[in-house]
Amino acid sequence: GGLSEQVYSDSGIIIPPNDIYKLSEAILELYSIPQKLIQMGDNAHKHSVTDFSWDTSAKTLIDFIST
C-alpha cells in the first residue's frame, strides 16, 4: 500500500481498494516476469533515496513555507 502520489509507474502498481482481481493480476504479472519485479524494486529504491530523503523533504517544506 501507499499513497498514489508517491507511486511512480516504473516502481509500483496502484491497485484500487478492495479490487482483488486487479491485485491478483498484478501479482501474477510480477510472478511471471521476475525481471520486471527486480527493476521496479530498484527504481523504488532510487526514488526513495532521491525524492524522499530528509534533505529533499526539508527543501520542499522550506520552499513551501517561503511562498
mmCIF file of C-alpha atoms in Angstrom, residues 15-55:
data_model
loop_
_atom_site.group_PDB
_atom_site.id
_atom_site.type_symbol
_atom_site.label_atom_id
_atom_site.label_comp_id
_atom_site.label_asym_id
_atom_site.label_seq_id
_atom_site.Cartn_x
_atom_site.Cartn_y
_atom_site.Cartn_z
ATOM 1 C CA ILE A 15 -4.377 -1.207 -7.098
ATOM 2 C CA PRO A 16 -7.812 0.231 -6.370
ATOM 3 C CA PRO A 17 -9.007 -0.555 -2.825
ATOM 4 C CA ASN A 18 -10.814 -3.882 -2.451
ATOM 5 C CA ASP A 19 -10.137 -4.885 -6.078
ATOM 6 C CA ILE A 20 -8.923 -8.435 -5.596
ATOM 7 C CA TYR A 21 -8.965 -9.089 -9.336
ATOM 8 C CA LYS A 22 -6.549 -6.235 -10.122
ATOM 9 C CA LEU A 23 -4.394 -7.327 -7.198
ATOM 10 C CA SER A 24 -4.263 -10.915 -8.436
ATOM 11 C CA GLU A 25 -3.467 -9.720 -11.982
ATOM 12 C CA ALA A 26 -0.584 -7.604 -10.671
ATOM 13 C CA ILE A 27 0.792 -10.460 -8.576
ATOM 14 C CA LEU A 28 0.609 -12.888 -11.491
ATOM 15 C CA GLU A 29 2.265 -10.383 -13.832
ATOM 16 C CA LEU A 30 5.179 -9.813 -11.467
ATOM 17 C CA TYR A 31 5.473 -13.527 -10.773
ATOM 18 C CA SER A 32 5.637 -14.301 -14.483
ATOM 19 C CA ILE A 33 8.141 -11.502 -15.223
ATOM 20 C CA PRO A 34 10.646 -11.575 -12.363
ATOM 21 C CA GLN A 35 12.946 -9.094 -14.111
ATOM 22 C CA LYS A 36 10.144 -6.505 -14.011
ATOM 23 C CA LEU A 37 9.772 -7.067 -10.264
ATOM 24 C CA ILE A 38 13.512 -6.614 -9.736
ATOM 25 C CA GLN A 39 13.600 -3.480 -11.911
ATOM 26 C CA MET A 40 10.605 -1.975 -10.099
ATOM 27 C CA GLY A 41 12.302 -2.639 -6.765
ATOM 28 C CA ASP A 42 15.499 -0.987 -7.944
ATOM 29 C CA ASN A 43 13.545 2.011 -9.257
ATOM 30 C CA ALA A 44 11.585 2.308 -5.997
ATOM 31 C CA HIS A 45 14.830 2.390 -4.044
ATOM 32 C CA LYS A 46 16.245 5.110 -6.315
ATOM 33 C CA HIS A 47 13.078 7.198 -5.918
ATOM 34 C CA SER A 48 13.121 6.807 -2.146
ATOM 35 C CA VAL A 49 16.742 7.921 -1.910
ATOM 36 C CA THR A 50 16.371 10.934 -4.226
ATOM 37 C CA ASP A 51 12.751 12.059 -3.846
ATOM 38 C CA PHE A 52 12.025 11.254 -0.214
ATOM 39 C CA SER A 53 15.328 11.874 1.547
ATOM 40 C CA TRP A 54 15.421 14.173 4.580
ATOM 41 C CA ASP A 55 17.295 16.789 2.537
#
